[in-house]
Structure formats: structure tokens, C-alpha cells
Coordinates of C-alpha atoms and ligand atoms in Angstrom, one line a residue:
X475 CA -83.4 5.3 -1.6
X476 CA -82.2 3.9 1.8
X477 CA -80.8 5.8 4.6
X478 CA -77.0 5.8 4.9
X479 CA -76.0 2.5 6.6
X480 CA -74.2 2.5 10.0
X481 CA -72.9 -0.9 10.0
X482 CA -69.2 -2.0 9.6
X483 CA -68.2 -3.9 6.6
X484 CA -65.2 -6.3 6.4
X485 CA -62.6 -5.6 3.8
X486 CA -62.4 -8.3 1.2
X487 CA -59.1 -7.0 0.0
X488 CA -56.1 -8.9 1.1
X489 CA -52.5 -7.9 0.8
X490 CA -51.9 -10.4 -2.2
X491 CA -49.5 -9.1 -4.5
X492 CA -47.7 -6.8 -2.2
X493 CA -44.8 -9.1 -1.3
X494 CA -41.7 -7.5 -2.6
X495 CA -42.9 -3.9 -2.4
X496 CA -40.2 -1.9 -0.6
X497 CA -40.8 -1.7 3.2
X498 CA -44.1 -3.6 3.3
X499 CA -43.0 -7.1 2.4
X500 CA -44.7 -8.3 5.6
X501 CA -47.8 -6.0 5.3
X502 CA -51.1 -7.3 6.5
X503 CA -54.4 -6.4 5.2
X504 CA -56.3 -3.7 7.0
X505 CA -58.6 -5.5 9.5
X506 CA -61.7 -3.6 8.5
X507 CA -62.9 -1.1 5.9
X508 CA -64.5 2.1 7.2
X509 CA -68.2 2.3 7.8
X510 CA -69.8 3.8 4.6
X511 CA -69.9 7.5 4.9
X512 CA -67.2 7.8 7.5
X513 CA -63.4 7.9 7.9
X514 CA -61.1 7.1 10.8
X515 CA -61.2 10.7 11.9
X516 CA -59.1 11.3 14.9
X517 CA -56.7 8.4 15.4
X518 CA -53.2 8.7 13.8
X519 CA -52.2 5.3 12.3
X520 CA -49.8 3.1 14.2
X521 CA -46.4 3.7 12.7
X522 CA -47.5 7.2 11.5
X523 CA -44.6 9.4 10.3
X524 CA -43.6 12.0 12.9
X525 CA -42.9 15.2 10.9
X526 CA -42.7 18.7 12.1
X527 CA -45.4 21.0 10.5
X528 CA -44.0 24.0 8.4
X529 CA -43.4 27.4 10.0
X530 CA -46.7 28.8 11.0
X531 CA -48.2 25.5 11.1
X532 CA -50.6 23.8 8.6
X533 CA -53.1 26.6 9.2
X534 CA -50.8 29.1 7.6
X535 CA -50.5 26.8 4.5
X536 CA -54.3 26.6 4.4
X537 CA -54.6 30.4 4.6
X538 CA -52.1 30.7 1.7
X539 CA -54.3 28.2 -0.4
X540 CA -57.3 30.4 0.4
X541 CA -55.4 33.6 -0.6
X542 CA -54.3 32.0 -3.9
X543 CA -58.0 30.9 -4.6
X544 CA -59.4 34.4 -3.9
X545 CA -56.7 35.9 -6.2
X546 CA -57.3 33.4 -9.0
X547 CA -61.1 33.9 -8.6
X548 CA -60.7 37.7 -9.0
X549 CA -58.7 37.2 -12.2
X550 CA -61.3 34.9 -13.5
X551 CA -64.2 37.3 -12.7
X552 CA -62.3 40.3 -14.1
X553 CA -61.3 38.6 -17.4
X554 CA -63.5 35.6 -18.0
X555 CA -66.6 35.6 -15.8
X556 CA -69.2 33.2 -17.2
X557 CA -66.9 31.7 -19.8
X558 CA -66.0 28.0 -19.2
X559 CA -62.3 28.4 -18.7
X560 CA -59.8 31.2 -18.4
X561 CA -56.5 31.1 -20.3
X562 CA -54.4 32.6 -17.5
X563 CA -51.3 33.5 -19.5
X564 CA -53.0 35.6 -22.1
X565 CA -56.0 36.6 -19.9
X566 CA -58.4 35.3 -22.7
X567 CA -61.2 32.6 -22.6
X568 CA -61.9 29.1 -23.9
X569 CA -65.3 27.3 -23.9
X570 CA -65.4 23.6 -22.9
X571 CA -68.6 22.1 -24.1
X572 CA -69.7 23.9 -27.2
X573 CA -67.5 26.3 -29.2
X574 CA -68.6 29.9 -28.8
X575 CA -71.3 29.0 -26.3
X576 CA -70.2 29.6 -22.6
X577 CA -71.8 27.5 -19.9
X578 CA -70.1 29.0 -16.8
X579 CA -68.1 25.8 -16.2
X580 CA -65.5 27.4 -13.9
X581 CA -68.3 29.1 -11.9
X582 CA -70.1 25.9 -11.3
X583 CA -66.9 23.9 -10.6
X584 CA -65.8 26.5 -8.0
X585 CA -68.9 26.9 -6.0
X586 CA -68.5 24.4 -3.2
X587 CA -64.8 25.0 -2.9
X588 CA -65.5 28.7 -2.4
X589 CA -68.1 27.8 0.3
X590 CA -65.9 25.4 2.1
X591 CA -63.2 28.1 2.3
X592 CA -65.7 30.5 3.7
X593 CA -65.2 32.8 0.7
X594 CA -68.8 33.8 1.1
X595 CA -68.8 36.9 -1.1
X596 CA -67.2 35.0 -4.0
X597 CA -69.7 32.1 -3.5
X598 CA -72.7 34.5 -3.6
X599 CA -71.3 36.1 -6.7
X600 CA -71.1 32.7 -8.4
X601 CA -74.6 31.6 -7.4
X602 CA -76.0 34.9 -8.6
X603 CA -74.3 34.3 -12.0
X604 CA -75.8 30.8 -12.2
X605 CA -79.2 31.9 -11.2
X606 CA -79.2 34.8 -13.8
X607 CA -77.5 32.9 -16.7
X608 CA -77.3 29.2 -16.6
X609 CA -79.7 27.6 -19.2
X610 CA -79.5 24.1 -20.4
X611 CA -81.9 24.5 -23.3
X612 CA -78.9 24.5 -25.8
X613 CA -79.2 23.0 -29.3
X614 CA -75.8 21.2 -29.3
X615 CA -74.4 17.9 -28.4
X616 CA -72.9 17.7 -24.9
X617 CA -70.6 15.0 -23.6
X618 CA -72.6 13.1 -21.1
X619 CA -69.8 12.1 -18.8
X620 CA -68.2 15.5 -18.6
X621 CA -71.5 17.2 -18.1
X622 CA -72.5 14.9 -15.4
X623 CA -69.3 15.0 -13.3
X624 CA -68.7 18.8 -13.8
X625 CA -72.1 20.5 -14.3
X626 CA -74.6 18.3 -12.6
X627 CA -72.0 17.5 -9.8
X628 CA -71.2 21.2 -9.4
X629 CA -74.9 22.1 -9.1
X630 CA -75.6 19.3 -6.6
X631 CA -72.7 20.1 -4.4
X632 CA -73.7 23.8 -4.4
X633 CA -77.2 22.8 -3.4
X634 CA -75.8 20.4 -0.7
X635 CA -73.8 23.3 0.9
X636 CA -76.4 26.0 0.5
X637 CA -79.9 24.4 0.5
X638 CA -80.9 26.8 -2.3
X639 CA -83.7 25.0 -4.1
X640 CA -83.3 26.9 -7.4
X641 CA -79.9 25.0 -7.7
X642 CA -81.6 21.7 -7.3
X643 CA -84.2 22.7 -9.8
X644 CA -81.4 23.5 -12.3
X645 CA -79.7 20.2 -11.5
X646 CA -83.0 18.3 -12.0
X647 CA -83.5 20.0 -15.4
X648 CA -80.1 19.0 -16.5
X649 CA -80.4 15.5 -15.1
X650 CA -83.6 15.0 -17.2
X651 CA -81.8 16.2 -20.3
X652 CA -78.8 13.8 -19.6
X653 CA -81.1 10.9 -18.7
X654 CA -82.2 10.6 -22.4
X655 CA -78.6 9.3 -23.3
X656 CA -79.5 6.3 -21.1
X657 CA -83.1 5.7 -21.9
X658 CA -82.5 5.7 -25.7
X659 CA -79.8 3.1 -25.4
X660 CA -80.8 -0.5 -26.0
X661 CA -78.3 -1.7 -23.4
X662 CA -78.7 1.1 -20.9
X663 CA -75.1 2.2 -21.4
X664 CA -75.3 5.9 -22.2
X665 CA -74.4 7.3 -25.6
X666 CA -71.4 9.6 -25.3
X667 CA -73.3 12.7 -26.5
X668 CA -76.8 14.1 -26.1
X669 CA -78.2 17.3 -27.6
X670 CA -79.6 19.0 -24.5
X671 CA -82.4 20.6 -26.4
X672 CA -83.5 18.0 -28.9
X673 CA -82.4 14.8 -27.1
X674 CA -80.7 13.6 -30.1
X675 CA -78.0 11.0 -29.2
X676 CA -74.7 10.3 -30.8
X677 CA -71.4 8.4 -30.4
X678 CA -72.4 4.9 -29.2
X679 CA -68.7 3.9 -29.2
X680 CA -67.9 4.5 -25.6
X681 CA -65.7 3.3 -22.7
X682 CA -66.0 2.2 -19.1
X683 CA -65.5 5.5 -17.4
X684 CA -68.3 7.1 -19.6
X685 CA -70.4 4.0 -18.9
X686 CA -70.2 4.0 -15.2
X687 CA -69.4 7.4 -13.6
X688 CA -72.9 8.5 -12.8
X689 CA -74.2 6.8 -9.7
X690 CA -73.2 9.4 -7.1
X691 CA -74.5 12.4 -9.0
X692 CA -77.7 10.5 -10.2
X693 CA -78.2 8.9 -6.9
X694 CA -77.9 12.2 -5.0
X695 CA -80.4 13.7 -7.5
X696 CA -82.7 10.8 -6.8
X697 CA -82.3 11.2 -3.1
X698 CA -83.0 15.0 -3.1
X699 CA -85.9 14.9 -5.6
X700 CA -87.5 11.6 -4.4
X701 CA -87.4 10.2 -8.0
X702 CA -85.5 7.0 -8.3
X703 CA -85.2 7.1 -12.1
X704 CA -81.8 8.7 -12.1
X705 CA -80.2 6.1 -9.7
X706 CA -81.8 3.2 -11.6
X707 CA -80.3 4.4 -14.9
X708 CA -76.9 4.9 -13.6
X709 CA -77.0 1.4 -11.9
X710 CA -78.3 -0.3 -15.0
X711 CA -75.2 1.0 -16.9
X712 CA -72.8 -0.2 -14.2
X713 CA -74.4 -3.6 -14.1
X714 CA -74.4 -4.1 -17.9
X715 CA -70.6 -3.8 -18.0
X716 CA -70.2 -5.9 -14.8
X717 CA -72.5 -8.7 -16.2
X718 CA -70.3 -9.0 -19.2
X719 CA -66.9 -9.3 -17.4
X720 CA -64.6 -11.8 -18.9
X721 CA -63.9 -15.2 -17.4
X722 CA -61.0 -13.5 -15.6
X723 CA -63.4 -11.1 -14.0
X724 CA -61.8 -8.2 -15.9
X725 CA -63.4 -5.5 -18.0
X726 CA -62.0 -4.3 -21.3
X727 CA -62.1 -0.5 -21.4
X728 CA -64.0 0.1 -24.7
X729 CA -67.6 -0.9 -25.2
X730 CA -70.4 -0.2 -27.7
X731 CA -73.6 1.3 -26.1
X732 CA -76.0 -0.2 -28.7
X733 CA -74.7 -3.6 -29.1
X734 CA -73.0 -4.0 -25.7
X735 CA -70.0 -5.6 -27.4
X736 CA -66.5 -4.9 -26.0
X737 CA -64.5 -2.9 -28.6
X738 CA -61.1 -4.0 -27.4
X739 CA -59.5 -6.7 -25.3
X740 CA -57.5 -4.7 -22.7
X741 CA -58.1 -3.9 -19.0
X742 CA -56.6 -0.9 -17.2
X743 CA -57.2 1.0 -13.9
X744 CA -56.3 4.3 -15.7
X745 CA -58.4 6.1 -18.2
X746 CA -60.7 5.4 -19.9
X747 CA -61.8 3.0 -17.2
X748 CA -60.7 4.5 -13.8
X749 CA -63.7 6.1 -12.4
X750 CA -66.0 3.1 -13.3
X751 CA -64.2 1.3 -10.4
X752 CA -64.2 4.4 -8.3
X753 CA -68.0 4.7 -8.5
X754 CA -68.7 1.1 -7.5
X755 CA -67.0 1.9 -4.2
X756 CA -68.4 5.3 -3.9
X757 CA -72.0 4.1 -4.7
X758 CA -71.6 1.6 -1.8
X759 CA -70.1 4.3 0.5
X760 CA -72.9 6.8 -0.2
X761 CA -75.9 4.7 -0.7
X762 CA -75.1 1.3 1.1
X763 CA -76.1 -0.6 -2.1
X764 CA -74.7 -4.1 -1.5
X765 CA -74.8 -5.0 -5.2
X766 CA -72.2 -2.3 -5.8
X767 CA -70.0 -3.5 -3.0
X768 CA -70.2 -7.0 -4.4
X769 CA -69.2 -5.9 -7.9
X770 CA -66.4 -3.8 -6.5
X771 CA -65.2 -6.9 -4.5
X772 CA -65.2 -9.1 -7.6
X773 CA -63.5 -6.7 -9.9
X774 CA -60.9 -5.3 -7.5
X775 CA -59.9 -8.9 -6.6
X776 CA -59.3 -9.7 -10.2
X777 CA -57.3 -6.4 -10.8
X778 CA -55.1 -7.2 -7.8
X779 CA -54.6 -10.8 -9.0
X780 CA -53.9 -10.1 -12.7
X781 CA -52.7 -6.5 -12.9
X782 CA -50.4 -6.1 -9.9
X783 CA -46.9 -5.5 -11.0
X784 CA -44.1 -4.8 -8.6
X785 CA -41.0 -3.3 -10.4
X786 CA -37.9 -2.1 -8.6
X787 CA -39.8 -2.4 -5.3
X788 CA -42.6 -0.3 -6.4
X789 CA -46.3 -1.1 -6.8
X790 CA -47.9 -0.5 -10.2
X791 CA -50.9 -2.0 -12.2
X792 CA -50.1 -3.1 -15.6
X793 CA -52.5 -3.1 -18.6
X794 CA -53.5 -6.8 -19.4
X795 CA -55.5 -8.7 -21.9
X796 CA -58.9 -9.1 -20.2
X797 CA -59.5 -12.4 -21.8
X798 CA -56.2 -14.1 -21.1
X799 CA -54.7 -12.1 -18.2
X800 CA -51.5 -11.7 -20.3
X801 CA -49.5 -8.4 -19.6
X802 CA -49.9 -5.9 -22.5
X803 CA -48.1 -2.8 -21.3
X804 CA -46.1 -1.4 -18.4
X805 CA -47.2 2.2 -18.8
X806 CA -49.3 4.1 -16.3
X807 CA -51.3 7.3 -16.6
X808 CA -51.0 10.0 -14.0
X809 CA -54.8 9.9 -13.7
X810 CA -54.6 6.5 -12.0
X811 CA -52.7 8.0 -9.1
X812 CA -55.9 8.7 -7.2
X813 CA -56.1 4.9 -6.6
X814 CA -53.9 5.3 -3.6
X815 CA -56.7 7.2 -1.9
X816 CA -59.4 4.9 -3.2
X817 CA -57.7 1.9 -1.6
X818 CA -57.4 3.7 1.6
X819 CA -61.1 4.5 1.5
X820 CA -61.9 0.9 0.9
X821 CA -59.9 0.0 4.1
X822 CA -56.6 -1.1 2.4
X823 CA -54.2 1.6 3.6
X824 CA -51.2 -0.6 3.2
X825 CA -51.7 -0.9 -0.5
X826 CA -52.9 2.8 -0.8
X827 CA -49.6 3.8 0.8
X828 CA -47.6 1.6 -1.5
X829 CA -49.2 3.0 -4.6
X830 CA -48.8 6.6 -3.4
X831 CA -45.2 5.8 -2.7
X832 CA -44.7 4.8 -6.3
X833 CA -46.1 8.1 -7.5
X834 CA -44.1 10.0 -5.0
X835 CA -40.9 8.6 -6.6
X836 CA -42.1 10.1 -9.9
X837 CA -43.0 13.4 -8.2
X838 CA -39.5 13.4 -6.5
X839 CA -37.9 12.9 -9.9
X840 CA -39.7 15.5 -12.1
X841 CA -41.3 17.8 -9.4
X842 CA -44.6 17.7 -11.3
X843 CA -46.1 14.4 -12.4
X844 CA -46.0 13.9 -16.2
X845 CA -49.3 12.7 -17.9
X846 CA -47.9 9.2 -18.3
X847 CA -44.9 7.1 -17.5
X848 CA -43.3 3.8 -18.3
X849 CA -43.0 2.5 -14.8
X850 CA -40.1 0.3 -15.4
X851 CA -37.9 3.4 -16.1
X852 CA -40.1 6.1 -14.7
X853 CA -39.6 7.9 -18.0
X854 CA -42.5 10.0 -19.3
X855 CA -44.5 8.6 -22.1
X856 CA -46.3 12.0 -22.2
X857 CA -44.4 15.0 -20.9
X858 CA -47.3 17.5 -20.2
X859 CA -49.3 18.1 -17.0
X860 CA -52.9 19.2 -17.4
X861 CA -52.8 20.8 -13.9
X862 CA -53.8 17.5 -12.5
X863 CA -55.3 16.8 -9.0
X864 CA -55.1 13.0 -8.6
X865 CA -51.9 12.8 -6.6
X866 CA -53.3 15.4 -4.1
X867 CA -56.6 13.5 -4.0
X868 CA -54.7 10.3 -3.1
X869 CA -52.8 12.2 -0.3
X870 CA -56.1 13.6 1.2
X871 CA -57.8 10.3 1.3
X872 CA -54.8 8.5 2.8
X873 CA -54.5 11.2 5.4
X874 CA -58.2 11.0 6.2
X875 CA -57.8 7.3 6.8
X876 CA -54.5 7.3 8.7
X877 CA -53.9 10.9 9.9
X878 CA -50.2 10.2 9.0
X879 CA -48.6 13.6 8.6
X880 CA -46.5 12.1 5.7
X881 CA -49.5 12.8 3.4
X882 CA -49.7 16.4 4.5
X883 CA -46.0 16.7 3.6
X884 CA -46.6 15.2 0.2
X885 CA -49.6 17.4 -0.5
X886 CA -47.6 20.4 0.6
X887 CA -44.8 19.5 -1.9
X888 CA -47.5 19.1 -4.6
X889 CA -48.9 22.5 -3.7
X890 CA -45.5 24.2 -3.5
X891 CA -44.4 22.8 -6.8
X892 CA -47.7 23.9 -8.5
X893 CA -47.1 27.4 -7.1
X894 CA -43.5 27.4 -8.5
X895 CA -44.3 26.0 -11.9
X896 CA -47.9 26.8 -12.8
X897 CA -48.6 30.3 -11.3
X898 CA -48.8 33.0 -14.0
X899 CA -50.3 36.4 -14.7
X900 CA -54.0 35.6 -14.3
X901 CA -54.1 32.4 -12.4
X902 CA -52.7 28.8 -12.8
X903 CA -52.0 27.1 -16.0
X904 CA -51.1 23.6 -17.4
X905 CA -47.5 22.6 -18.3
X906 CA -46.7 21.4 -21.8
X907 CA -43.5 19.8 -20.6
X908 CA -42.7 18.9 -17.0
X909 CA -39.1 18.2 -17.9
X910 CA -38.4 21.8 -19.0
X911 CA -41.2 23.6 -17.1
X912 CA -42.7 25.0 -20.4
X913 CA -46.2 26.5 -19.7
X914 CA -49.3 26.2 -21.7
X915 CA -52.2 28.7 -21.5
X916 CA -55.2 27.0 -19.9
X917 CA -56.8 26.4 -16.5
X918 CA -59.1 23.4 -16.5
X919 CA -62.4 23.7 -14.7
X920 CA -61.5 20.7 -12.4
X921 CA -58.6 22.7 -10.9
X922 CA -61.3 24.8 -9.0
X923 CA -63.2 21.8 -7.8
X924 CA -60.4 19.5 -7.1
X925 CA -56.9 20.3 -5.9
X926 CA -57.8 23.7 -4.3
X927 CA -60.4 21.9 -2.2
X928 CA -58.1 18.9 -1.4
X929 CA -55.4 21.3 -0.1
X930 CA -57.8 23.3 1.9
X931 CA -59.2 20.2 3.6
X932 CA -55.9 18.5 4.3
X933 CA -54.2 21.6 5.7
X934 CA -57.1 23.5 7.0
X935 CA -59.1 21.7 9.6
X936 CA -62.0 23.2 7.8
X937 CA -64.9 24.3 10.0
X938 CA -67.5 23.6 7.3
X939 CA -66.3 20.0 6.5
X940 CA -67.4 17.0 8.5
X941 CA -64.2 15.0 8.9
X942 CA -66.0 12.0 10.2
X943 CA -68.7 11.6 7.5
X944 CA -68.3 12.9 4.0
X945 CA -68.3 12.2 0.3
X946 CA -66.4 13.9 -2.5
X947 CA -67.1 12.9 -6.1
X948 CA -64.6 11.9 -8.8
X949 CA -64.6 15.7 -9.6
X950 CA -64.2 16.6 -5.9
X951 CA -67.8 17.7 -5.5
X952 CA -69.2 17.4 -2.0
X953 CA -72.4 15.5 -1.7
X954 CA -72.1 14.5 2.0
X955 CA -70.3 16.3 4.9
X956 CA -71.1 20.0 4.5
X957 CA -71.3 21.6 8.1
X958 CA -73.6 24.5 7.9
Ligands
LIG1849 C1 -61.4 15.1 -13.4 O1 -62.2 15.7 -14.3 C2 -62.1 13.8 -12.9 O2 -61.4 13.5 -11.7 C3 -62.2 12.7 -13.8 O3 -62.7 11.5 -13.3 C4 -60.8 12.4 -14.5 N1 -59.8 13.3 -14.1 C5 -60.1 14.8 -14.1 C6 -59.0 15.6 -13.7 O4 -57.7 15.1 -14.1

């Protein structure tokens, strides 16, 4: 594995497709992308929005986030410690991976967030639970993608912040068990499920995100163990899909791991494709692998050319036929809203701002983003909200790239809205209908790893975070940038 590169790279992303987007019709492409592993730390962008901070300043908001985290953690410990997820309305529990078999998902997801917030007692409590209880010798099929981004990523980030070798040993054990899903596949695209004890694989019918969201976890594991096999397996899967792109340089979102055949015709930047693209950029950012940068450049150029759709002055990305480029649907999943931040990370803050503006219009209308919308009308296609972090993710990375206070304002509204609508007896819960505010009874593991951390970093001027050189995974796990 190479050292992190220190050179600058030119953005290959132009402003094509932005003409007609409200307020940025004359936008120019960003002159350069950030050096991998870094962000434009101190300089506010030209044209940055001058906004007054809230009473007490951003630090007070950050302290409130920390207080809420400590309160929710206490409820989890009191009612659900070691179970995968708390049901915060009833105070009961729900397992995520295997029915009736807790894996401590919430503990693992929360660890690096607790550390960054300097909640050291809670962090130590979580690490102690992991060391005493976490065991991957389980005779059951585990979803490879979720186990990777949540459990392997959580252990790696906890190792990164603490340097505790026993956490790396657990991560290595899990990485070896997950690797079987790749090595048993004739194409290198992982099976969706692997039995962690027996290595039996199942579900070759998979998709792009579950093909290509491994390289930063597996690559960090390779870096920290000195064994390149994890990185190689993750890259091989990314490459298989890239090599089979259509003549339009687009990727259909469903694929078969054994035959390598596409299982549908359609391309989207949303699920189940989204983090495949994210990890091409991220792999370049974290490891300086030029192949990944080249694949990102090719695919994102095609996405911008064929999927850009400006409606009512707002930037969206339509679903298209990957073999003809013809538009298929004008719906958009909330999960795609992180792309605003991803564009900013890749040096295209103009496009990132425009896409975040589009989702801001939806937030302004409903308060909380629905799971899906038809972007011609902004009407929901799916009215729930699974306590989603993507809009706050976008705000954080746009703020890191521009230091424009506008994004803090937007993240603040997201946070306030979440407090108003999702706070309940034993923590925070999903909404079953954003148009009525009806609550469900479930707090997903990613809530602990993602938005709490994003809020803390954007409001907090966090002492333990390196604002000039960092990496957060698709699940918000920190693999670079912990300041000890
Ligand atoms: C997270 O688990 C990850 O961000 C994943 O890539 C998709 N989105 C969920 C949270 O919504």
C-alpha cells in the first residue's frame, strides 16, 4: 500500500449540464480538486453567505448535540446494551443481522462518535462490551455489504481513534470471514451473504453498491495489517463492474455475481448503486490509486452527460437506460442527497451546492426529507424517513470544502427538525410519514455513526478531528484524521 499522496489533481468535472440551474447559470468549474486526504480547511469560499451564528454560537449547538448523544446512549445502555438496535418508543430491542442473535451493532457504530465527542467514559464502556462479547463465529448468513460498512468499518474506526490492537484483531477476524464472499465468486463480485462460521455463500443476485462498497474498509485493513489481499479483492470487484460498463459509460444497477451479467438496464446515482461511485472517489482520496480516479472520471462524466436533469431551475439526476441513455424515471431517493458533498469533495463545489439546494427545497417543504420524491412536483413517492443522515452528510462536506456558513445553517435546521419530530422517550426514532409526523419505533445503527458525528464536526470545531486531512466512510466511520 502506498503512502498517502501529496500532489494536487486537476478536476476533470466541468460545469456541463448546469446551465439553467437557478443562480448558477454562469457557474464555472472549480479550478482544482483538493489534494487527496485534505480539504480547504480555513478559507471561506468567495461569495460565501454571511449569516449570524445562533445565540451562544455554534459551540452551544455542538454542546447540545453532545448532551443529546449522552442521553440517548444512556437509554441504550439501560434498555438495550449489546442488542443491535433500540426501539426508542417502547424501550425494547431489535436485532439487525440475525433474528434473536445480538451483535452489538449500535455499540460498534457509536464508538468513534463517542470518542470524537470526548465522551470517554461511554467510549470505554463500549470498548469493554466489544472485548468481552463480540464474537464473529456465528453459524448464520450475514449480509456482506452491511457487515462491512457497519461492523468492519466500526471496528476499524475504533482502532484508528484508540490504537487498541485487540480491536484490529477483531476487524481482521471479521475481514477474513467476509473475504470468502469474494474469493468464492467466479467474477470477484461478492455474494450478498456469507455464513460467518462455515463460509457458505448465498444470493449471487446483487447490485452495484453491494459490489463496490468495500475498498476503504478493506484497504484500511490491508494498510494496518500489512496484508494486501483485502484491498485486492475490493478493487477486483470494482473493476469487474467498471470493465463491463455500457457503450454510454453507464452501469446498470443490478448484476449477477456468478455470471457477471447485468440483471437490468437502468442506471441511477441512488440506491442500489450510490456508494459504488462514492468509493471510487474515496479509494482515490484515501489510497491515491490512480485507477480508481480514472474510473471515477469516466463514470461521473457519463452520469453528468446522460443523467443531469434540470427541472424548475433545480438540479437532479434522472434514472436512465444505461444502454441507450433514454430517460426512464424522474424520481430520486433521499439517499442520493449525499452526492452534494461528494461533488464538493471531488472539487466541484458549484454542482455540489446546486444539488444540495435542490434537496433544501424539499427540506423546506416537508421539514424532514421523505425517503423518495418525484422531482418534477417534489411530491413524495415514499413518505417515511428512516432517520436518514445523507442531507447532513452533504452539508458537512460542502462546509468543509467552502467554509460557507450557509451549510451550518442548513445542518442546524436538519438537527432542530430531527429534535422536534424524532425525539421520543428512549432516544430518537424513524418517522413513518413526514407529512403527518407519525413516528415509528426504531433507531437505526447508522444514526450513531453518521448524523450525530456530522453535527458534532460541523458545529463543534472538534479538538480530536483533523479538519485539514481526514476520511469518513459511507457509514461515517473515521479512517483518517483522528487527533490523539
Ligand atoms: C448508511 O448505512 C450508509 O450511508 C449506506 O451507504 C447507505 N445509507 C445508510 C443510511 O441511510
